[in-house]
Each structure stands twice: as C-alpha cells, then as structure tokens.
GROMACS .gro file of C-alpha atoms in nm:
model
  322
    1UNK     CA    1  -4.663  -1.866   1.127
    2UNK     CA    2  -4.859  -2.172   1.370
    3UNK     CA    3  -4.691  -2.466   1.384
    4UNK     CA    4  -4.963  -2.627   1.219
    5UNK     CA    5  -4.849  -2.446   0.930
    6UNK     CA    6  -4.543  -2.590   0.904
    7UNK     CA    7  -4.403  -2.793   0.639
    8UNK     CA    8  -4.394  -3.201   0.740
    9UNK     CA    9  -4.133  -3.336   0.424
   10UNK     CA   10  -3.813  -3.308   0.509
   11UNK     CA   11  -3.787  -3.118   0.141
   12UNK     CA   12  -4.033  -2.903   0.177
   13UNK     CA   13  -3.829  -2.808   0.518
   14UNK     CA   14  -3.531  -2.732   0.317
   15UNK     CA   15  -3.751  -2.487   0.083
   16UNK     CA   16  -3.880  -2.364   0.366
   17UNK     CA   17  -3.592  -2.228   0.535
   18UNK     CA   18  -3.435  -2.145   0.232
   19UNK     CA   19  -3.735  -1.882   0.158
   20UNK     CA   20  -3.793  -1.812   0.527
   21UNK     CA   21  -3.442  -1.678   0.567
   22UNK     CA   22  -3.509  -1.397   0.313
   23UNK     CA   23  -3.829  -1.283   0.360
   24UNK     CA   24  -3.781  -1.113   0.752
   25UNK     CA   25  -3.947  -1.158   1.090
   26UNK     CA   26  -4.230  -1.380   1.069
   27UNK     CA   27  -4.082  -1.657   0.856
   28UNK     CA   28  -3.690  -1.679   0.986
   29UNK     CA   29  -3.909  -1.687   1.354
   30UNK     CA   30  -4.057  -1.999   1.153
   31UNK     CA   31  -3.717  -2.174   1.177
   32UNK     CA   32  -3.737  -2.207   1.541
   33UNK     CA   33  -4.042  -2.337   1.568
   34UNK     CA   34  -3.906  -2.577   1.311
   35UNK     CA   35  -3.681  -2.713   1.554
   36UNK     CA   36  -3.986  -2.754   1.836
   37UNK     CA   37  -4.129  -2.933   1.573
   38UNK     CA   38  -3.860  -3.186   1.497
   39UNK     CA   39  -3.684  -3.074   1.232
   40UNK     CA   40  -3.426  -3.387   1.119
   41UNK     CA   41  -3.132  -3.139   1.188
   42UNK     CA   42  -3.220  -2.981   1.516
   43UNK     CA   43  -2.914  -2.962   1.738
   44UNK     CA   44  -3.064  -2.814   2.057
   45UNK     CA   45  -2.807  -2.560   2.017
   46UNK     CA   46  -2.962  -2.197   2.014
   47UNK     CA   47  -2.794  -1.936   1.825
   48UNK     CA   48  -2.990  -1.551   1.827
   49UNK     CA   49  -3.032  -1.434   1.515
   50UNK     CA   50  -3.146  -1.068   1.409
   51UNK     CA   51  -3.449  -1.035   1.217
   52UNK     CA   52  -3.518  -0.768   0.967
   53UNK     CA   53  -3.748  -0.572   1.177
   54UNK     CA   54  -3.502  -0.552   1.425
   55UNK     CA   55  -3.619  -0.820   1.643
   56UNK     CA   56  -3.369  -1.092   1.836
   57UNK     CA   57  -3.490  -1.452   1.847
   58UNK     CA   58  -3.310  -1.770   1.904
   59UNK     CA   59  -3.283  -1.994   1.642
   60UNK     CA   60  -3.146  -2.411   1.607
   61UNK     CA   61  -2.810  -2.349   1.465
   62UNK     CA   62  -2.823  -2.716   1.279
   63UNK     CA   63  -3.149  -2.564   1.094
   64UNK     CA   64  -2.964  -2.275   1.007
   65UNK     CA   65  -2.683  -2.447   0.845
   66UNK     CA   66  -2.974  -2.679   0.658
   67UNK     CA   67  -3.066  -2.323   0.524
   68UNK     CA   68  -2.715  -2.327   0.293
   69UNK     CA   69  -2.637  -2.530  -0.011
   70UNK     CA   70  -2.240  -2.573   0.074
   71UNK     CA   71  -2.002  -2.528  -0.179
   72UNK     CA   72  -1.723  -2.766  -0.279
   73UNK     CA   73  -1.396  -2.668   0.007
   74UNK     CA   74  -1.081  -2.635  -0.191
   75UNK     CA   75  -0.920  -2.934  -0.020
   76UNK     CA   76  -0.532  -2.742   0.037
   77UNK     CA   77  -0.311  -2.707   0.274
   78UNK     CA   78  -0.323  -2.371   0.336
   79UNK     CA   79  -0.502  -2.201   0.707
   80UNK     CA   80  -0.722  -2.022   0.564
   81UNK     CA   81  -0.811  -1.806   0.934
   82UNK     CA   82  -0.413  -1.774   0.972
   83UNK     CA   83  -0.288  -1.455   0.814
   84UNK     CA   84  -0.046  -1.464   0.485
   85UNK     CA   85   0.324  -1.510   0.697
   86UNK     CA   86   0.483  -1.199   0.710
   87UNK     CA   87   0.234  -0.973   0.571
   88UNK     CA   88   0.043  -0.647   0.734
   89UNK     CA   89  -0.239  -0.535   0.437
   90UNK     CA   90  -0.305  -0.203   0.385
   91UNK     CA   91  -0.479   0.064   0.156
   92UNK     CA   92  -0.474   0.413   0.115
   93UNK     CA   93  -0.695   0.615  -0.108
   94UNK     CA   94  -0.662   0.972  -0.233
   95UNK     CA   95  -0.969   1.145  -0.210
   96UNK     CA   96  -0.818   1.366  -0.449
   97UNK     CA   97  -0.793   1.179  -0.760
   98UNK     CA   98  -1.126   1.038  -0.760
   99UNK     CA   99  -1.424   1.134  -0.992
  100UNK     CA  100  -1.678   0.879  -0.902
  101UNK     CA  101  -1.573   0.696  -1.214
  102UNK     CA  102  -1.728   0.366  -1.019
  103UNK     CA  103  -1.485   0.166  -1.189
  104UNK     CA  104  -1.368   0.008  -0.847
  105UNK     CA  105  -1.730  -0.043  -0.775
  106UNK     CA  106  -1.849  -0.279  -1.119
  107UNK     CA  107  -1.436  -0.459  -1.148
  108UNK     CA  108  -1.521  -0.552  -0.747
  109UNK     CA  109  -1.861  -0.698  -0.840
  110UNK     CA  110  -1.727  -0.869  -1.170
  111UNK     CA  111  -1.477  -1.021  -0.922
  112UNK     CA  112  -1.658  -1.175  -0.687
  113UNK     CA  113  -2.014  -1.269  -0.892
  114UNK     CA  114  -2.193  -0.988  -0.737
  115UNK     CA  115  -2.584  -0.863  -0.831
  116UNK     CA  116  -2.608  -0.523  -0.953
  117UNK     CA  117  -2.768  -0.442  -0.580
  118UNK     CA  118  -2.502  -0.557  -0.428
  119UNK     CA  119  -2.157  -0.302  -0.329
  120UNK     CA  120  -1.878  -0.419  -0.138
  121UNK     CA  121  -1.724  -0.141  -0.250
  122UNK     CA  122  -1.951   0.201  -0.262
  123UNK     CA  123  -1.864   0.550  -0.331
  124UNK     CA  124  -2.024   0.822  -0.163
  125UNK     CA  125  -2.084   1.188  -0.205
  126UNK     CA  126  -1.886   1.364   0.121
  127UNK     CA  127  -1.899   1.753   0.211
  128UNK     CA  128  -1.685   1.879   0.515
  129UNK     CA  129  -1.875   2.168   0.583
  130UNK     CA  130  -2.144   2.402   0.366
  131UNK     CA  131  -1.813   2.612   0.262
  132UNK     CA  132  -1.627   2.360   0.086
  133UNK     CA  133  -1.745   2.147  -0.230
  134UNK     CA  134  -1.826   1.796  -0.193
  135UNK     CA  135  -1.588   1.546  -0.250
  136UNK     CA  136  -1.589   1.182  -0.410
  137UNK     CA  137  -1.559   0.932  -0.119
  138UNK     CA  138  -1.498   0.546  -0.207
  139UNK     CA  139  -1.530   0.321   0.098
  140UNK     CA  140  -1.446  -0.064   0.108
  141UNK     CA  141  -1.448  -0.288   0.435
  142UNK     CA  142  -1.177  -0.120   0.672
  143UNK     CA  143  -1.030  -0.411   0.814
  144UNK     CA  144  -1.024  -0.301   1.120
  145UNK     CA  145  -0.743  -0.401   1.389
  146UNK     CA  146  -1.036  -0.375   1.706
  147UNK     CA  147  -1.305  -0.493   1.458
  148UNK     CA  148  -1.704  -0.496   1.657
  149UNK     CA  149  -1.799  -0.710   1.389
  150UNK     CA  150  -1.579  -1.012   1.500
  151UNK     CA  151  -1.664  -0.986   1.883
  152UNK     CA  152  -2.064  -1.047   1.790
  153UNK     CA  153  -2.024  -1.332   1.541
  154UNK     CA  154  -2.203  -1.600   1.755
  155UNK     CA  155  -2.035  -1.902   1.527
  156UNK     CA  156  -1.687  -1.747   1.472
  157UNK     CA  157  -1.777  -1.694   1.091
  158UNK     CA  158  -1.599  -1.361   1.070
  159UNK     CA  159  -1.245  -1.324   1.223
  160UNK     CA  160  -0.953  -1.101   1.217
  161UNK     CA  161  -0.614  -1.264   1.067
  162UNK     CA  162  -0.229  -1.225   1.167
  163UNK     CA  163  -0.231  -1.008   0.780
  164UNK     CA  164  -0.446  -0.745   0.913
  165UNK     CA  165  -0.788  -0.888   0.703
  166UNK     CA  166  -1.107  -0.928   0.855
  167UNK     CA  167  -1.257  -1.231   0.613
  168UNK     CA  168  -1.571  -1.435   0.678
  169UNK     CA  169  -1.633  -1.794   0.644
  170UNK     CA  170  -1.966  -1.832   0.458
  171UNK     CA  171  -1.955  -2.175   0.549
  172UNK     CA  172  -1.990  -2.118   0.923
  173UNK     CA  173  -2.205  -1.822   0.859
  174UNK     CA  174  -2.509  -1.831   0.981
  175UNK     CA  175  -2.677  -1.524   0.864
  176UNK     CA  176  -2.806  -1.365   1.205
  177UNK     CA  177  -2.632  -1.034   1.062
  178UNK     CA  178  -2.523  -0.942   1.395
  179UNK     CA  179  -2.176  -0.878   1.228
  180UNK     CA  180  -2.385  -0.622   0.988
  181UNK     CA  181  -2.525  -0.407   1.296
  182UNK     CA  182  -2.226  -0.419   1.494
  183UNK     CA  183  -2.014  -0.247   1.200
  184UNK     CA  184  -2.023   0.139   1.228
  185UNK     CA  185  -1.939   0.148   0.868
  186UNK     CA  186  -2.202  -0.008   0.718
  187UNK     CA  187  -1.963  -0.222   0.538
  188UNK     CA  188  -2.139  -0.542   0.478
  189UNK     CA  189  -2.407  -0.654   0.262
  190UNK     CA  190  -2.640  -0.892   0.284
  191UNK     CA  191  -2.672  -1.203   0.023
  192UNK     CA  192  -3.075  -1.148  -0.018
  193UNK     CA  193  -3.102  -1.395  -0.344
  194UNK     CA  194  -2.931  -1.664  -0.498
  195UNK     CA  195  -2.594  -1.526  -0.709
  196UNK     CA  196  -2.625  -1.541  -1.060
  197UNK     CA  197  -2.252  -1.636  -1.095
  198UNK     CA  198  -2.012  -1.671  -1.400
  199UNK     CA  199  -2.005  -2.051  -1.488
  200UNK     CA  200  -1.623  -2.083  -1.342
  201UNK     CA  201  -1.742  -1.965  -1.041
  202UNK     CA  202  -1.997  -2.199  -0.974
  203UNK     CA  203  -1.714  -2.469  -1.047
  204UNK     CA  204  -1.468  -2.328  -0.840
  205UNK     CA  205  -1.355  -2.407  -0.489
  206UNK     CA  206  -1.470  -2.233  -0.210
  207UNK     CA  207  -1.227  -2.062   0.009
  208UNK     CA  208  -1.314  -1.708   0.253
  209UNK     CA  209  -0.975  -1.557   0.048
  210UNK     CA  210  -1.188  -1.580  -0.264
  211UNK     CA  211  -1.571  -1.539  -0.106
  212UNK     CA  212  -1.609  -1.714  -0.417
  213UNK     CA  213  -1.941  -1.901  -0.497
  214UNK     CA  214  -2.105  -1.690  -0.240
  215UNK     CA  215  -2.451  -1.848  -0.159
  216UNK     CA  216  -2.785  -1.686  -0.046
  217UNK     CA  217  -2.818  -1.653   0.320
  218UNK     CA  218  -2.502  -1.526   0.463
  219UNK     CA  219  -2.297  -1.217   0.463
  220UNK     CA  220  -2.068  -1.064   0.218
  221UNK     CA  221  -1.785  -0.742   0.217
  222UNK     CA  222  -1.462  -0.693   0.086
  223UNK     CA  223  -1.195  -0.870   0.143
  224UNK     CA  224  -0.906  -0.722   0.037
  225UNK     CA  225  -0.909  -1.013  -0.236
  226UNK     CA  226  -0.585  -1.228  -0.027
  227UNK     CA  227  -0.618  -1.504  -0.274
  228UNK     CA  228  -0.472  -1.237  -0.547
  229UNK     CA  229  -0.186  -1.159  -0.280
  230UNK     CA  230  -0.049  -1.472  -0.242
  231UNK     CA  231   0.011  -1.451  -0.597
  232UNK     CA  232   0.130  -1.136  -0.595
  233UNK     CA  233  -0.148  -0.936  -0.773
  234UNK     CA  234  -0.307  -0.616  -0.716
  235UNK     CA  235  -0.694  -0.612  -0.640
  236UNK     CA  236  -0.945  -0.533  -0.930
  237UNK     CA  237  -1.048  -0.196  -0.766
  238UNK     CA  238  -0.727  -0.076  -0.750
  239UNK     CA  239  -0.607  -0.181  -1.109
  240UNK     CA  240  -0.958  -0.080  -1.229
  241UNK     CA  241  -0.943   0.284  -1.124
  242UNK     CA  242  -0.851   0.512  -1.416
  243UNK     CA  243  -0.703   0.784  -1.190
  244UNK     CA  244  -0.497   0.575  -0.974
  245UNK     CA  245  -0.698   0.672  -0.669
  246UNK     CA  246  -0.675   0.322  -0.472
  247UNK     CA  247  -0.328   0.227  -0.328
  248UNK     CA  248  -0.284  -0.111  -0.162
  249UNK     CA  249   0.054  -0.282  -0.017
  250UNK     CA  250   0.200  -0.388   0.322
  251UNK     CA  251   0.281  -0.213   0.630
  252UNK     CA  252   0.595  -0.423   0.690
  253UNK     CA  253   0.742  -0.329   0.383
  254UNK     CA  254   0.642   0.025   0.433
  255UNK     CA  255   0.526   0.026   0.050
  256UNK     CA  256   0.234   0.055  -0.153
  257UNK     CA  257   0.096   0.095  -0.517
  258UNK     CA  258  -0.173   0.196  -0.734
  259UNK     CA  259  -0.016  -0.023  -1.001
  260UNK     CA  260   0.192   0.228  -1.203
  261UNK     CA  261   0.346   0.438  -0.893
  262UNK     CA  262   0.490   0.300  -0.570
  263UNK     CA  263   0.545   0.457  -0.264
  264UNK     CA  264   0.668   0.463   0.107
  265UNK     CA  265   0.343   0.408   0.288
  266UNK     CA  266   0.469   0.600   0.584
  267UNK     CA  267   0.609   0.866   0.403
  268UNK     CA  268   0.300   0.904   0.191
  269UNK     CA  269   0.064   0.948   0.482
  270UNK     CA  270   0.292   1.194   0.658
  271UNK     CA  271   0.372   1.412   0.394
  272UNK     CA  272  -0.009   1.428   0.271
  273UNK     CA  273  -0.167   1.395   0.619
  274UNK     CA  274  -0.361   1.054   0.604
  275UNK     CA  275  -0.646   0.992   0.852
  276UNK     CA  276  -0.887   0.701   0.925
  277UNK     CA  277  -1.277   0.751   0.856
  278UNK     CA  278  -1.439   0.817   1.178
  279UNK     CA  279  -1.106   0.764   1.383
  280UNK     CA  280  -1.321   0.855   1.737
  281UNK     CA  281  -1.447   0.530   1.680
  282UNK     CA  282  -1.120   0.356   1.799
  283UNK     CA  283  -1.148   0.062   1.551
  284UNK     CA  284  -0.802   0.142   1.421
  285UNK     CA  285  -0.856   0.061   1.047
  286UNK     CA  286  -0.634  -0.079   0.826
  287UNK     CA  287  -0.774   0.221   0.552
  288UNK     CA  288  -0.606   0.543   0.496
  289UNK     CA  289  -0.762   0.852   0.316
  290UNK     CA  290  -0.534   1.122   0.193
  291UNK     CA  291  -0.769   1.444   0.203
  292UNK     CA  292  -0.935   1.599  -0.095
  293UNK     CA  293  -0.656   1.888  -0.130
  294UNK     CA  294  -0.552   2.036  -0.519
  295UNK     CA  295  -0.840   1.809  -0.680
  296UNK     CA  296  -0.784   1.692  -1.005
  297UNK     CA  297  -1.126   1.675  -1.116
  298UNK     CA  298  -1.429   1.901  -1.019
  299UNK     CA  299  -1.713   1.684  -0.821
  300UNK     CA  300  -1.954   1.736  -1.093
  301UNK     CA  301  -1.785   1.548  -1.293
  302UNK     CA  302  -1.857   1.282  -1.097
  303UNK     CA  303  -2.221   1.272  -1.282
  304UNK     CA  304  -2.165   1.239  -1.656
  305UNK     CA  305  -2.175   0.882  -1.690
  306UNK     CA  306  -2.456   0.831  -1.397
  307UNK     CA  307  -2.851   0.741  -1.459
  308UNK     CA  308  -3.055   1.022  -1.368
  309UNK     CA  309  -3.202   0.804  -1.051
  310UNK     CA  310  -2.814   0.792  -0.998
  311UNK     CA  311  -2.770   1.145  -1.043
  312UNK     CA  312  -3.082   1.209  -0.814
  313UNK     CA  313  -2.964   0.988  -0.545
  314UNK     CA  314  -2.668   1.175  -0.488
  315UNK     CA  315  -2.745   1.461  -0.504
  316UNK     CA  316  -3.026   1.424  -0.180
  317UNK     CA  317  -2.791   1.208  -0.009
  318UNK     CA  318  -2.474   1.423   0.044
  319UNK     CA  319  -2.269   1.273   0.364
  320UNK     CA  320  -2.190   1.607   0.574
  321UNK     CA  321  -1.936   1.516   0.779
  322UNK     CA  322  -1.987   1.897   0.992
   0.00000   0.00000   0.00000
C-alpha cells in the first residue's frame, strides 16, 4: 500500500489497523508506514512483527496497541504474572483411555468464548511406527519450564509464573506472533476475527488467568484455566472427558486427579512410565503422557461421532512419530 493510500481520519486509522492486522503482509506493512505518516499514537518505538508470509518488519508499537479495543482490567489485588503461592501445576494424560471423544476440545472452547476454528486444545491421530495402531493423542499448551515462546515476546506479553503456567497478557500483546513460531508445539492460535462471546463474557473483567474477553489481534492457548485453581476447581477438559483421560494437580503435593480418582503424581508416572512429547527438545514441560499400553478403546472408535471432512482429515494426517 503507498502512503498516499493511507487513511487521513484518525477513525478511519483505527479501522484501518484493525483490518490491516488480519489480512497479512501488505496491509500490517501498512501500519508502519502509518507511523511515517503521523499517526496520533506513534511512539517512535519499533517493535518487529511477523507477517503472514513469513516476512519481519518493524512496526510503531503505540499503533499496534491502537489496533486493540481493551477490555475492562479486573481492578484486584491479586499479581496476576506472580505464580499462585505454593503451587507447581501439572497434567498428565493417559493416552490410553482416550477415544477422540473431543469432549476436552468443545468444554475448552465453551470456556473461554472460542470460534469453532479455533483449538487450544487439539487431539491428534499418533502412530509409533507402521507395526503398531494409531493412537488418540490430545495436546494442550505444555507449559513449559525453558519455554522459547517467552524469550521472543518483544513486549513481555507472554511469561512463565512461580506456578509453573506460561499465561499471556492480551493486553500487552501485540500480535507479531513471534511467540507462535518460536513454539515447537504448535500450541498457540491466532485470534483472526472478532470473538463472538457469551454475553457474561463480554461483561466480565479481563484478567490473563481467565483469557477472558479475548479480542481480535493477539494470541491465544491454554492456560491451564488458574482462575478455576484458586478456587479450587478442576479445568473443563479434564471434568469434560468421559473416560477420565486428563489428570491435573500439583507437583508439590505430589497429587493429581481426573475428578473421580486421585493419585500420587510421582508414583503414577513411575509405575506407568510417563514421558514428555518431544523431550529432545529440552523445554522440560509441565505435561506428562502415560503411553498407549492395554487400550480401552480401539482407535476407530475414535470416528463415530466425526463429520466425514473430520473423518477424512484424519485419516491423511496421521502424526508418525518413527
């Protein structure tokens, strides 16, 4: 786009960006030449910013932020970067139990006001090797204790906390999705389109605990929903799974849950031989998958209840892990 292009109105700026930042290289290039052109929040500060054909530019940070309709802050006490005192989050899933029942998947999007499109948590298809069936394979954000994501945030929008969580601020997020290539697990989404939220959601509070109203323009994962710890209560996805296939406690207390059976988290991942996803990668995450032994359901089972594009999908885009 030439500057001449360019809107002049300072409201026809705001619609500008706001379109500009979803539609890829040409227009969210358009921002910074926005600033050149004296754009009523240019800071002179230059944050780079990934474009969706892959190319880095430098965009005004203070046009960025103009990009974002911010949500009403909560207005507590409470640290919301500091970690819950105490507390050392973890989850452990049992690749055993799970039929691709996708009940994790739709109670995680009812929680949070997500699109259809849009999977913080996403279940995958997984084969070891061409002499073993596949396997269902559910995979949230991992939390990660040496998180990539974190190091490449250029505003400090995505941190890791004292509790183990990685959580991002989508009030200091910019949108540059460096945090989105930097992950080797594919683990965040981007928010492409205004959320068509739940009336109480659009009411509520922000806080990153919540990532509730999320807003078009930044980034979005899971989040181990924290603002359901503090109160003591189980995320949806784990309470949500039929088979009990998603355990979640702390590593302090050395105990975790499904929601009807508790045990030691050590013990557990001993006895059944827990691993991390893609351990080579050093990340050290805070997610632990007991292996696929003495299934309790056969994989195809996995495909009753799916669309036949669903059923397709899945059944060209087997993960081989050999």
């Amino acid at each position: 786009m030439k500057e001449k292009d360019l809107p002049n109105t300072n409201s026809d700026r705001r619609n500008f960006l706001k379109m500009g930042l979803l539609a890829g290289g040409a227009t969210i290039a358009g921002v910074a030449l926005n600033a050149a052109a004296g754009g009523d929040k240019a800071t002179g500060e230059k944050v780079k910013a990934l474009t969706t054909d892959g190319k880095l530019i430098e965009v005004d940070s203070g046009l960025m932020e103009e990009s974002h309709e911010h949500k009403k802050p909560c207005g507590d006490e409470i640290n919301y970067r500091q970690g819950i005192p105490g507390k050392s989050f973890v989850m452990v899933i049992d690749l055993a139990r799970c039929k691709n029942a996708r009940k994790c998947v739709s109670k995680c999007q009812d929680m949070h006001g997500l699109p259809v499109e849009d999977e913080w948590m996403k279940v995958f298809l997984m084969q070891d090797s061409t002499d073993t069936a596949p396997y269902w394979f559910p995979k949230p954000c991992f939390h990660c204790n040496q998180p990539p994501c974190v190091k490449v945030c250029p505003v400090g929008a995505t941190y890791k906390r004292s509790d183990g969580l990685v959580l991002i601020d989508n009030e200091r997020c910019i949108g540059c999705k460096f945090c989105m290539t930097a992950c080797p697990y594919s683990s965040r989404v981007f928010q492409w389109k205004d959320p068509e939220q739940p009336e109480k959601m659009e009411h509520a509070c922000y806080t990153p605990e919540s990532s509730v109203p999320s807003r078009v323009g930044t980034v979005g994962k899971c989040d181990f929903c924290p603002d359901m710890a503090r109160k003591g209560i189980l995320p949806d996805c784990v309470t949500g799974c039929p088979n009990g296939t998603i355990f979640f406690g702390d590593k302090k207390e050395d105990i975790i849950t499904n929601g009807s059976e508790t045990f030691r988290f050590s013990e557990l991942v001993h006895d059944r031989a827990g691993y991390h996803f893609m351990a080579e990668l050093g990340t050290e995450p805070n997610v632990y998958y007991l292996p696929p032994v003495e299934r309790l359901f056969d994989y195809e089972t996995g495909f009753d209840n799916l669309t036949d594009e669903q059923k397709v999908f899945y059944r060209n885009s087997i993960v081989k892990k050999h």
